[in-house]
C-alpha cells in the first residue's frame, strides 16, 4: 500500500491534515480543507447519494456528528494515489452507549485539487468483529 506517497505528495499532505483535524474534532479546521463547493457522496449498490453539498453544510453536519460521538476517531489503514484521487481503507471507531468500543471499515476515494478536497465517494461500511475495535 502506498505509505510513501502518503508522506510526500501535496494531496497526501492535505489528506493527512484533514484526518488530523477530524480526529481533533475541529469542524472549522476540517472545513478549511474542503473546497467551497465540495460534494460528499455515498455509494450503496446501484445508488449514489449526496450526503454533503458545500463546505458550510459539512461544517454544520460535523459539529453535530462530533457532539453525538464524542470519542469517534478515524484511521487510514491503507492508501493509494492516482493523480488527484486518493483511495483509502478507513477504520472509524467510537464508544457505544454501554461503553463497548465499536469500529467499522470502508473504502473511500478523495479527490484533492489545489490543496482542497473537492469530492469524496464512500463505499458501504463493514462492522468489525467486537474484538477488533480498539
CSV table of N, CA, C and O in Angstrom, one decimal:
chain,number,residue,atom,x,y,z
A,1,UNK,N,0.8,-1.2,0.0
A,1,UNK,CA,0.0,0.0,0.0
A,1,UNK,C,0.9,1.2,0.0
A,1,UNK,O,2.0,1.2,0.4
A,2,UNK,N,0.4,2.4,-0.5
A,2,UNK,CA,1.2,3.5,-0.8
A,2,UNK,C,1.6,4.4,0.4
A,2,UNK,O,1.3,5.6,0.4
A,3,UNK,N,2.2,3.8,1.4
A,3,UNK,CA,2.6,4.6,2.5
A,3,UNK,C,3.6,5.7,2.2
A,3,UNK,O,3.5,6.8,2.7
A,4,UNK,N,4.5,5.5,1.3
A,4,UNK,CA,5.5,6.5,0.9
A,4,UNK,C,4.7,7.7,0.3
A,4,UNK,O,5.0,8.9,0.6
A,5,UNK,N,3.8,7.4,-0.6
A,5,UNK,CA,3.0,8.5,-1.3
A,5,UNK,C,2.3,9.3,-0.2
A,5,UNK,O,2.1,10.5,-0.3
A,6,UNK,N,1.8,8.6,0.8
A,6,UNK,CA,1.0,9.2,1.9
A,6,UNK,C,1.9,10.3,2.6
A,6,UNK,O,1.4,11.4,2.9
A,7,UNK,N,3.2,10.1,2.7
A,7,UNK,CA,4.0,11.1,3.4
A,7,UNK,C,4.5,12.2,2.5
A,7,UNK,O,4.8,13.3,3.0
A,8,UNK,N,4.5,12.1,1.2
A,8,UNK,CA,5.2,13.1,0.4
A,8,UNK,C,4.3,13.9,-0.6
A,8,UNK,O,4.7,15.1,-0.8
A,9,UNK,N,3.3,13.4,-1.2
A,9,UNK,CA,2.6,14.2,-2.2
A,9,UNK,C,1.8,15.3,-1.6
A,9,UNK,O,1.4,15.2,-0.5
A,10,UNK,N,1.6,16.4,-2.4
A,10,UNK,CA,0.8,17.5,-1.8
A,10,UNK,C,-0.6,17.1,-1.4
A,10,UNK,O,-1.1,17.5,-0.4
A,11,UNK,N,-1.2,16.2,-2.2
A,11,UNK,CA,-2.5,15.7,-2.0
A,11,UNK,C,-2.5,14.9,-0.7
A,11,UNK,O,-3.5,15.0,0.1
A,12,UNK,N,-1.5,14.1,-0.5
A,12,UNK,CA,-1.5,13.3,0.7
A,12,UNK,C,-1.3,14.1,2.0
A,12,UNK,O,-1.8,13.8,3.0
A,13,UNK,N,-0.6,15.2,1.9
A,13,UNK,CA,-0.4,16.2,3.0
A,13,UNK,C,-1.7,16.8,3.3
A,13,UNK,O,-2.1,16.9,4.5
A,14,UNK,N,-2.5,17.1,2.3
A,14,UNK,CA,-3.9,17.6,2.6
A,14,UNK,C,-4.7,16.6,3.3
A,14,UNK,O,-5.4,16.9,4.3
A,15,UNK,N,-4.7,15.4,2.8
A,15,UNK,CA,-5.5,14.3,3.4
A,15,UNK,C,-5.1,14.0,4.8
A,15,UNK,O,-5.9,13.8,5.7
A,16,UNK,N,-3.8,14.0,5.1
A,16,UNK,CA,-3.3,13.8,6.5
A,16,UNK,C,-3.8,15.0,7.4
A,16,UNK,O,-4.3,14.7,8.5
A,17,UNK,N,-3.8,16.2,6.9
A,17,UNK,CA,-4.2,17.4,7.7
A,17,UNK,C,-5.7,17.2,7.9
A,17,UNK,O,-6.2,17.5,9.0
A,18,UNK,N,-6.5,16.7,6.9
A,18,UNK,CA,-7.9,16.5,7.1
A,18,UNK,C,-8.2,15.5,8.2
A,18,UNK,O,-9.0,15.7,9.1
A,19,UNK,N,-7.5,14.4,8.2
A,19,UNK,CA,-7.6,13.3,9.1
A,19,UNK,C,-7.3,13.8,10.5
A,19,UNK,O,-8.0,13.5,11.5
A,20,UNK,N,-6.2,14.6,10.7
A,20,UNK,CA,-5.8,15.1,12.0
A,20,UNK,C,-6.9,16.1,12.5
A,20,UNK,O,-7.2,16.0,13.7
A,21,UNK,N,-7.4,16.9,11.7
A,21,UNK,CA,-8.4,17.9,12.1
A,21,UNK,C,-9.7,17.1,12.5
A,21,UNK,O,-10.3,17.5,13.5
A,22,UNK,N,-10.0,16.1,11.8
A,22,UNK,CA,-11.2,15.2,12.1
A,22,UNK,C,-11.0,14.6,13.5
A,22,UNK,O,-11.9,14.7,14.3
A,23,UNK,N,-9.8,14.1,13.7
A,23,UNK,CA,-9.6,13.4,15.0
A,23,UNK,C,-9.4,14.3,16.1
A,23,UNK,O,-9.6,13.9,17.3
A,24,UNK,N,-9.2,15.6,15.9
A,24,UNK,CA,-9.2,16.6,16.9
A,24,UNK,C,-10.6,17.2,17.1
A,24,UNK,O,-10.9,18.0,18.0
A,25,UNK,N,-11.6,16.7,16.3
A,25,UNK,CA,-13.0,17.2,16.4
A,25,UNK,C,-13.1,18.7,16.2
A,25,UNK,O,-13.8,19.3,16.9
A,26,UNK,N,-12.4,19.2,15.2
A,26,UNK,CA,-12.4,20.6,14.9
A,26,UNK,C,-13.1,20.9,13.5
A,26,UNK,O,-12.4,20.9,12.5
A,27,UNK,N,-14.4,21.1,13.5
A,27,UNK,CA,-15.1,21.3,12.3
A,27,UNK,C,-14.6,22.4,11.4
A,27,UNK,O,-14.5,22.3,10.2
A,28,UNK,N,-14.1,23.5,12.1
A,28,UNK,CA,-13.6,24.6,11.3
A,28,UNK,C,-12.3,24.3,10.6
A,28,UNK,O,-12.1,24.6,9.4
A,29,UNK,N,-11.4,23.5,11.3
A,29,UNK,CA,-10.2,23.0,10.6
A,29,UNK,C,-10.4,22.1,9.5
A,29,UNK,O,-9.8,22.1,8.5
A,30,UNK,N,-11.4,21.2,9.7
A,30,UNK,CA,-11.8,20.3,8.6
A,30,UNK,C,-12.3,21.1,7.4
A,30,UNK,O,-11.9,20.9,6.3
A,31,UNK,N,-13.2,22.0,7.7
A,31,UNK,CA,-13.9,22.8,6.6
A,31,UNK,C,-12.8,23.6,5.8
A,31,UNK,O,-13.0,23.8,4.6
A,32,UNK,N,-11.8,24.0,6.5
A,32,UNK,CA,-10.7,24.8,5.8
A,32,UNK,C,-10.0,24.0,4.7
A,32,UNK,O,-9.4,24.6,3.8
A,33,UNK,N,-10.1,22.7,4.8
A,33,UNK,CA,-9.5,21.8,3.8
A,33,UNK,C,-10.5,21.3,2.7
A,33,UNK,O,-10.1,20.6,1.8
A,34,UNK,N,-11.7,21.8,2.8
A,34,UNK,CA,-12.8,21.4,1.9
A,34,UNK,C,-13.0,22.6,0.9
A,34,UNK,O,-12.9,23.7,1.2
A,35,UNK,N,-13.2,22.2,-0.4
A,35,UNK,CA,-13.5,23.2,-1.4
A,35,UNK,C,-14.9,23.8,-1.0
A,35,UNK,O,-15.7,23.1,-0.5
A,36,UNK,N,-15.1,25.1,-1.3
A,36,UNK,CA,-16.4,25.7,-1.0
A,36,UNK,C,-17.6,24.9,-1.6
A,36,UNK,O,-18.7,24.8,-1.0
A,37,UNK,N,-17.4,24.3,-2.8
A,37,UNK,CA,-18.4,23.5,-3.5
A,37,UNK,C,-18.3,22.0,-3.3
A,37,UNK,O,-18.8,21.2,-4.1
A,38,UNK,N,-17.6,21.6,-2.2
A,38,UNK,CA,-17.3,20.2,-2.0
A,38,UNK,C,-18.6,19.3,-2.1
A,38,UNK,O,-19.7,19.8,-1.7
A,39,UNK,N,-18.5,18.1,-2.7
A,39,UNK,CA,-19.6,17.2,-2.7
A,39,UNK,C,-19.1,15.9,-2.0
A,39,UNK,O,-18.0,15.4,-2.3
A,40,UNK,N,-20.0,15.4,-1.2
A,40,UNK,CA,-19.7,14.2,-0.4
A,40,UNK,C,-20.7,13.1,-0.8
A,40,UNK,O,-21.9,13.4,-0.6
A,41,UNK,N,-20.3,12.0,-1.3
A,41,UNK,CA,-21.2,11.0,-1.9
A,41,UNK,C,-21.1,9.7,-1.1
A,41,UNK,O,-20.0,9.3,-0.7
A,42,UNK,N,-22.2,9.0,-1.0
A,42,UNK,CA,-22.2,7.6,-0.6
A,42,UNK,C,-22.7,6.7,-1.7
A,42,UNK,O,-23.7,7.0,-2.3
A,43,UNK,N,-22.0,5.6,-1.9
A,43,UNK,CA,-22.4,4.6,-2.9
A,43,UNK,C,-23.1,3.5,-2.1
A,43,UNK,O,-22.6,3.0,-1.1
A,44,UNK,N,-24.3,3.1,-2.6
A,44,UNK,CA,-25.0,2.0,-2.0
A,44,UNK,C,-25.6,1.1,-3.1
A,44,UNK,O,-26.6,1.5,-3.7
A,45,UNK,N,-24.9,0.0,-3.4
A,45,UNK,CA,-25.3,-0.8,-4.5
A,45,UNK,C,-25.4,0.0,-5.8
A,45,UNK,O,-24.4,0.6,-6.2
A,46,UNK,N,-26.6,0.2,-6.3
A,46,UNK,CA,-26.7,0.9,-7.6
A,46,UNK,C,-27.1,2.4,-7.4
A,46,UNK,O,-27.3,3.1,-8.4
A,47,UNK,N,-27.1,2.9,-6.1
A,47,UNK,CA,-27.5,4.2,-5.9
A,47,UNK,C,-26.3,5.1,-5.5
A,47,UNK,O,-25.4,4.6,-4.8
A,48,UNK,N,-26.3,6.3,-5.9
A,48,UNK,CA,-25.3,7.3,-5.4
A,48,UNK,C,-26.1,8.4,-4.7
A,48,UNK,O,-27.0,9.0,-5.3
A,49,UNK,N,-25.8,8.6,-3.4
A,49,UNK,CA,-26.5,9.6,-2.6
A,49,UNK,C,-25.5,10.7,-2.2
A,49,UNK,O,-24.4,10.5,-1.9
A,50,UNK,N,-26.0,12.0,-2.3
A,50,UNK,CA,-25.2,13.1,-1.9
A,50,UNK,C,-25.5,13.3,-0.4
A,50,UNK,O,-26.5,13.7,0.0
A,51,UNK,N,-24.4,13.1,0.4
A,51,UNK,CA,-24.5,13.2,1.8
A,51,UNK,C,-24.2,14.7,2.2
A,51,UNK,O,-24.6,15.1,3.3
A,52,UNK,N,-23.3,15.3,1.5
A,52,UNK,CA,-22.9,16.6,1.8
A,52,UNK,C,-22.7,17.5,0.6
A,52,UNK,O,-22.1,17.0,-0.4
A,53,UNK,N,-23.2,18.7,0.6
A,53,UNK,CA,-23.1,19.6,-0.5
A,53,UNK,C,-22.7,21.0,-0.1
A,53,UNK,O,-23.5,21.7,0.5
A,54,UNK,N,-21.4,21.2,-0.2
A,54,UNK,CA,-20.8,22.5,0.2
A,54,UNK,C,-20.2,22.5,1.5
A,54,UNK,O,-20.5,21.7,2.4
A,55,UNK,N,-19.1,23.4,1.7
A,55,UNK,CA,-18.3,23.4,2.9
A,55,UNK,C,-19.1,23.8,4.1
A,55,UNK,O,-18.9,23.1,5.2
A,56,UNK,N,-20.0,24.7,4.0
A,56,UNK,CA,-20.8,25.1,5.2
A,56,UNK,C,-21.7,24.0,5.7
A,56,UNK,O,-21.9,23.8,6.9
A,57,UNK,N,-22.4,23.3,4.8
A,57,UNK,CA,-23.2,22.2,5.1
A,57,UNK,C,-22.5,21.2,5.9
A,57,UNK,O,-22.9,20.6,6.9
A,58,UNK,N,-21.3,20.8,5.4
A,58,UNK,CA,-20.5,19.8,6.0
A,58,UNK,C,-19.9,20.2,7.4
A,58,UNK,O,-19.9,19.5,8.3
A,59,UNK,N,-19.6,21.5,7.5
A,59,UNK,CA,-19.1,22.0,8.8
A,59,UNK,C,-20.2,21.9,9.8
A,59,UNK,O,-20.0,21.4,10.9
A,60,UNK,N,-21.5,22.2,9.5
A,60,UNK,CA,-22.6,22.1,10.3
A,60,UNK,C,-22.9,20.7,10.7
A,60,UNK,O,-23.1,20.3,11.9
A,61,UNK,N,-22.8,19.8,9.7
A,61,UNK,CA,-23.0,18.4,10.0
A,61,UNK,C,-22.0,17.8,10.9
A,61,UNK,O,-22.3,17.1,11.9
A,62,UNK,N,-20.7,18.2,10.7
A,62,UNK,CA,-19.6,17.7,11.6
A,62,UNK,C,-19.8,18.1,13.0
A,62,UNK,O,-19.5,17.3,13.9
A,63,UNK,N,-20.3,19.3,13.2
A,63,UNK,CA,-20.5,19.8,14.6
A,63,UNK,C,-21.4,18.9,15.3
A,63,UNK,O,-21.1,18.5,16.5
A,64,UNK,N,-22.5,18.5,14.7
A,64,UNK,CA,-23.5,17.6,15.3
A,64,UNK,C,-22.9,16.2,15.5
A,64,UNK,O,-23.2,15.6,16.5
A,65,UNK,N,-22.2,15.8,14.5
A,65,UNK,CA,-21.6,14.4,14.5
A,65,UNK,C,-20.6,14.3,15.7
A,65,UNK,O,-20.7,13.3,16.4
A,66,UNK,N,-19.8,15.3,15.9
A,66,UNK,CA,-18.8,15.2,17.0
A,66,UNK,C,-19.5,15.2,18.3
A,66,UNK,O,-19.0,14.6,19.3
A,67,UNK,N,-20.6,16.0,18.4
A,67,UNK,CA,-21.4,16.0,19.7
A,67,UNK,C,-22.0,14.6,20.0
A,67,UNK,O,-22.1,14.2,21.1
A,68,UNK,N,-22.5,14.0,18.9
A,68,UNK,CA,-23.2,12.7,19.1
A,68,UNK,C,-22.2,11.5,19.4
A,68,UNK,O,-22.6,10.6,20.0
A,69,UNK,N,-21.0,11.7,18.8
A,69,UNK,CA,-20.0,10.6,19.0
A,69,UNK,C,-18.7,11.3,19.6
A,69,UNK,O,-17.8,11.5,18.8
A,70,UNK,N,-18.7,11.6,20.9
A,70,UNK,CA,-17.6,12.5,21.4
A,70,UNK,C,-16.2,11.8,21.3
A,70,UNK,O,-15.2,12.6,21.5
A,71,UNK,N,-16.1,10.5,21.1
A,71,UNK,CA,-14.8,9.9,21.1
A,71,UNK,C,-14.5,9.2,19.8
A,71,UNK,O,-13.6,8.4,19.6
A,72,UNK,N,-15.3,9.6,18.7
A,72,UNK,CA,-15.1,9.0,17.4
A,72,UNK,C,-13.7,9.4,16.9
A,72,UNK,O,-13.2,10.5,17.1
A,73,UNK,N,-13.0,8.4,16.3
A,73,UNK,CA,-11.8,8.7,15.6
A,73,UNK,C,-11.7,7.9,14.3
A,73,UNK,O,-12.4,6.8,14.2
A,74,UNK,N,-10.8,8.3,13.4
A,74,UNK,CA,-10.7,7.6,12.2
A,74,UNK,C,-9.2,7.4,11.8
A,74,UNK,O,-8.4,8.3,12.2
A,75,UNK,N,-8.9,6.3,11.2
A,75,UNK,CA,-7.5,6.0,10.8
A,75,UNK,C,-7.6,5.5,9.4
A,75,UNK,O,-8.5,4.7,9.0
A,76,UNK,N,-6.6,5.8,8.6
A,76,UNK,CA,-6.5,5.2,7.3
A,76,UNK,C,-5.5,4.0,7.4
A,76,UNK,O,-4.4,4.1,7.7
A,77,UNK,N,-6.1,2.8,7.1
A,77,UNK,CA,-5.4,1.6,7.2
A,77,UNK,C,-4.5,1.4,6.0
A,77,UNK,O,-3.4,0.8,6.1
A,78,UNK,N,-5.0,1.8,4.8
A,78,UNK,CA,-4.2,1.7,3.6
A,78,UNK,C,-4.6,2.9,2.7
A,78,UNK,O,-5.7,3.5,2.8
A,79,UNK,N,-3.6,3.3,1.9
A,79,UNK,CA,-3.9,4.4,1.0
A,79,UNK,C,-3.1,4.2,-0.3
A,79,UNK,O,-2.0,3.7,-0.3
A,80,UNK,N,-3.8,4.6,-1.4
A,80,UNK,CA,-3.1,4.6,-2.7
A,80,UNK,C,-3.5,5.8,-3.5
A,80,UNK,O,-4.6,6.4,-3.2
A,81,UNK,N,-2.6,6.3,-4.3
A,81,UNK,CA,-2.9,7.5,-5.1
A,81,UNK,C,-2.7,7.4,-6.5
A,81,UNK,O,-1.8,6.7,-7.0
A,82,UNK,N,-3.7,7.9,-7.3
A,82,UNK,CA,-3.6,8.0,-8.7
A,82,UNK,C,-4.0,9.5,-9.1
A,82,UNK,O,-5.1,9.8,-9.1
A,83,UNK,N,-3.0,10.3,-9.4
A,83,UNK,CA,-3.2,11.7,-9.7
A,83,UNK,C,-3.9,12.4,-8.5
A,83,UNK,O,-3.4,12.4,-7.4
A,84,UNK,N,-5.1,13.0,-8.8
A,84,UNK,CA,-5.8,13.8,-7.8
A,84,UNK,C,-6.6,12.9,-6.9
A,84,UNK,O,-7.2,13.4,-6.0
A,85,UNK,N,-6.6,11.6,-7.2
A,85,UNK,CA,-7.5,10.7,-6.5
A,85,UNK,C,-6.8,9.8,-5.5
A,85,UNK,O,-5.8,9.1,-5.8
A,86,UNK,N,-7.2,9.9,-4.2
A,86,UNK,CA,-6.6,9.1,-3.1
A,86,UNK,C,-7.6,8.1,-2.6
A,86,UNK,O,-8.7,8.5,-2.2
A,87,UNK,N,-7.3,6.8,-2.8
A,87,UNK,CA,-8.2,5.7,-2.4
A,87,UNK,C,-7.7,5.2,-1.0
A,87,UNK,O,-6.5,4.9,-0.8
A,88,UNK,N,-8.6,5.2,0.0
A,88,UNK,CA,-8.2,4.8,1.3
A,88,UNK,C,-9.1,3.7,1.8
A,88,UNK,O,-10.3,3.5,1.4
A,89,UNK,N,-8.6,2.9,2.7
A,89,UNK,CA,-9.4,2.0,3.5
A,89,UNK,C,-9.3,2.6,4.9
A,89,UNK,O,-8.3,2.8,5.5
A,90,UNK,N,-10.5,3.0,5.4
A,90,UNK,CA,-10.6,3.7,6.6
A,90,UNK,C,-11.2,2.9,7.7
A,90,UNK,O,-12.2,2.2,7.5
A,91,UNK,N,-10.7,3.1,8.9
A,91,UNK,CA,-11.4,2.4,10.1
A,91,UNK,C,-11.8,3.5,11.0
A,91,UNK,O,-11.0,4.3,11.5
A,92,UNK,N,-13.1,3.6,11.3
A,92,UNK,CA,-13.7,4.5,12.3
A,92,UNK,C,-14.0,3.7,13.5
A,92,UNK,O,-14.4,2.6,13.5
A,93,UNK,N,-13.7,4.4,14.7
A,93,UNK,CA,-14.0,3.7,15.9
A,93,UNK,C,-14.7,4.7,16.9
A,93,UNK,O,-14.4,5.9,16.8
A,94,UNK,N,-15.5,4.2,17.8
A,94,UNK,CA,-16.2,5.0,18.7
A,94,UNK,C,-16.8,4.1,19.9
A,94,UNK,O,-16.7,2.9,19.8
A,95,UNK,N,-17.2,4.8,21.0
A,95,UNK,CA,-17.8,4.0,22.1
A,95,UNK,C,-19.3,4.0,22.0
A,95,UNK,O,-19.9,5.0,21.7
A,96,UNK,N,-19.9,2.8,22.2
A,96,UNK,CA,-21.3,2.6,22.2
A,96,UNK,C,-21.8,3.2,23.6
A,96,UNK,O,-21.1,3.5,24.5
A,97,UNK,N,-23.2,3.3,23.7
A,97,UNK,CA,-23.8,3.8,24.9
A,97,UNK,C,-23.4,2.9,26.1
A,97,UNK,O,-23.2,3.5,27.2
A,98,UNK,N,-23.2,1.6,25.9
A,98,UNK,CA,-22.8,0.8,27.0
A,98,UNK,C,-21.3,0.8,27.3
A,98,UNK,O,-20.8,0.0,28.1
A,99,UNK,N,-20.5,1.6,26.6
A,99,UNK,CA,-19.1,1.7,26.8
A,99,UNK,C,-18.3,0.8,25.9
A,99,UNK,O,-17.1,0.9,25.8
A,100,UNK,N,-18.9,-0.2,25.2
A,100,UNK,CA,-18.2,-1.1,24.3
A,100,UNK,C,-17.6,-0.3,23.2
A,100,UNK,O,-18.2,0.7,22.7
A,101,UNK,N,-16.4,-0.6,22.8
A,101,UNK,CA,-15.7,0.1,21.7
A,101,UNK,C,-16.1,-0.6,20.4
A,101,UNK,O,-16.0,-1.8,20.2
A,102,UNK,N,-16.6,0.2,19.4
A,102,UNK,CA,-17.1,-0.4,18.1
A,102,UNK,C,-16.2,0.2,17.0
A,102,UNK,O,-15.7,1.3,17.2
A,103,UNK,N,-16.1,-0.5,15.9
A,103,UNK,CA,-15.4,0.0,14.8
A,103,UNK,C,-16.0,-0.6,13.5
A,103,UNK,O,-16.6,-1.6,13.5
A,104,UNK,N,-15.7,0.2,12.4
A,104,UNK,CA,-16.2,-0.3,11.1
A,104,UNK,C,-15.1,0.2,10.1
A,104,UNK,O,-14.4,1.2,10.4
A,105,UNK,N,-15.1,-0.5,9.0
A,105,UNK,CA,-14.2,-0.1,7.9
A,105,UNK,C,-15.0,0.2,6.6
A,105,UNK,O,-16.0,-0.4,6.4
A,106,UNK,N,-14.4,1.1,5.8
A,106,UNK,CA,-15.0,1.3,4.5
A,106,UNK,C,-13.9,1.8,3.6
A,106,UNK,O,-12.8,2.2,4.0
A,107,UNK,N,-14.2,1.7,2.3
A,107,UNK,CA,-13.3,2.3,1.3
A,107,UNK,C,-13.9,3.6,0.9
A,107,UNK,O,-15.1,3.8,0.8
A,108,UNK,N,-13.0,4.6,0.6
A,108,UNK,CA,-13.4,5.9,0.2
A,108,UNK,C,-12.4,6.4,-0.9
A,108,UNK,O,-11.2,6.0,-0.8
A,109,UNK,N,-12.8,7.3,-1.7
A,109,UNK,CA,-11.9,7.9,-2.7
A,109,UNK,C,-12.1,9.4,-2.5
A,109,UNK,O,-13.2,10.0,-2.5
A,110,UNK,N,-11.0,10.1,-2.2
A,110,UNK,CA,-10.9,11.6,-2.1
A,110,UNK,C,-10.3,12.2,-3.3
A,110,UNK,O,-9.2,11.8,-3.7
A,111,UNK,N,-11.0,13.2,-3.9
A,111,UNK,CA,-10.4,13.9,-5.0
A,111,UNK,C,-9.9,15.3,-4.4
A,111,UNK,O,-10.7,16.0,-3.8
A,112,UNK,N,-8.6,15.5,-4.6
A,112,UNK,CA,-8.0,16.7,-4.0
A,112,UNK,C,-7.3,17.5,-5.1
A,112,UNK,O,-6.4,17.0,-5.8
A,113,UNK,N,-7.7,18.7,-5.2
A,113,UNK,CA,-7.2,19.6,-6.2
A,113,UNK,C,-6.8,21.0,-5.6
A,113,UNK,O,-7.6,21.5,-4.9
A,114,UNK,N,-5.7,21.5,-6.0
A,114,UNK,CA,-5.2,22.8,-5.5
A,114,UNK,C,-5.3,22.9,-4.0
A,114,UNK,O,-5.8,24.0,-3.4
A,115,UNK,N,-5.0,21.9,-3.3
A,115,UNK,CA,-4.9,21.9,-1.8
A,115,UNK,C,-6.2,21.7,-1.1
A,115,UNK,O,-6.3,21.9,0.1
A,116,UNK,N,-7.3,21.4,-1.8
A,116,UNK,CA,-8.6,21.3,-1.2
A,116,UNK,C,-9.3,20.0,-1.6
A,116,UNK,O,-9.1,19.5,-2.8
A,117,UNK,N,-10.1,19.4,-0.7
A,117,UNK,CA,-10.9,18.2,-1.1
A,117,UNK,C,-12.1,18.7,-1.8
A,117,UNK,O,-12.9,19.5,-1.3
A,118,UNK,N,-12.2,18.2,-3.1
A,118,UNK,CA,-13.4,18.7,-3.9
A,118,UNK,C,-14.5,17.7,-4.0
A,118,UNK,O,-15.7,18.0,-4.1
A,119,UNK,N,-14.2,16.4,-3.9
A,119,UNK,CA,-15.2,15.3,-3.9
A,119,UNK,C,-14.7,14.1,-3.1
A,119,UNK,O,-13.5,13.8,-3.1
A,120,UNK,N,-15.7,13.5,-2.5
A,120,UNK,CA,-15.4,12.2,-1.7
A,120,UNK,C,-16.5,11.2,-2.0
A,120,UNK,O,-17.7,11.6,-2.1
A,121,UNK,N,-16.1,10.0,-2.3
A,121,UNK,CA,-17.0,8.9,-2.6
A,121,UNK,C,-16.8,7.9,-1.5
A,121,UNK,O,-15.7,7.4,-1.3
A,122,UNK,N,-17.9,7.5,-0.7
A,122,UNK,CA,-17.8,6.5,0.3
A,122,UNK,C,-18.5,5.2,-0.1
A,122,UNK,O,-19.6,5.3,-0.5
A,123,UNK,N,-17.9,4.1,0.1
A,123,UNK,CA,-18.5,2.8,-0.2
A,123,UNK,C,-19.1,2.3,1.1
A,123,UNK,O,-18.8,2.8,2.2
A,124,UNK,N,-20.0,1.3,1.0
A,124,UNK,CA,-20.7,0.8,2.2
A,124,UNK,C,-19.7,0.3,3.2
A,124,UNK,O,-18.6,-0.3,2.9
A,125,UNK,N,-20.0,0.6,4.5
A,125,UNK,CA,-19.0,0.2,5.6
A,125,UNK,C,-19.4,-1.2,6.1
A,125,UNK,O,-20.5,-1.7,5.9
A,126,UNK,N,-18.4,-1.8,6.7
A,126,UNK,CA,-18.5,-3.2,7.2
A,126,UNK,C,-18.1,-3.1,8.7
A,126,UNK,O,-17.0,-2.6,9.0
A,127,UNK,N,-18.9,-3.6,9.6
A,127,UNK,CA,-18.6,-3.5,11.0
A,127,UNK,C,-17.6,-4.6,11.3
A,127,UNK,O,-17.6,-5.7,10.9
A,128,UNK,N,-16.6,-4.1,12.1
A,128,UNK,CA,-15.5,-5.0,12.6
A,128,UNK,C,-16.1,-6.0,13.6
A,128,UNK,O,-17.0,-5.6,14.4
A,129,UNK,N,-15.5,-7.2,13.8
A,129,UNK,CA,-15.9,-8.0,14.9
A,129,UNK,C,-15.5,-7.3,16.2
A,129,UNK,O,-14.6,-6.5,16.2
A,130,UNK,N,-16.3,-7.5,17.3
A,130,UNK,CA,-16.1,-6.8,18.5
A,130,UNK,C,-14.7,-6.7,19.0
A,130,UNK,O,-14.2,-5.7,19.4
A,131,UNK,N,-13.9,-7.8,18.8
A,131,UNK,CA,-12.6,-7.9,19.4
A,131,UNK,C,-11.6,-6.9,18.6
A,131,UNK,O,-10.6,-6.6,19.1
A,132,UNK,N,-12.0,-6.6,17.4
A,132,UNK,CA,-11.1,-5.8,16.5
A,132,UNK,C,-11.1,-4.3,16.9
A,132,UNK,O,-10.1,-3.6,16.6
A,133,UNK,N,-12.1,-3.9,17.5
A,133,UNK,CA,-12.2,-2.4,17.9
A,133,UNK,C,-11.2,-2.1,19.0
A,133,UNK,O,-11.1,-2.8,19.9
A,134,UNK,N,-10.5,-1.0,18.8
A,134,UNK,CA,-9.5,-0.6,19.8
A,134,UNK,C,-9.9,0.7,20.4
A,134,UNK,O,-10.4,1.6,19.8
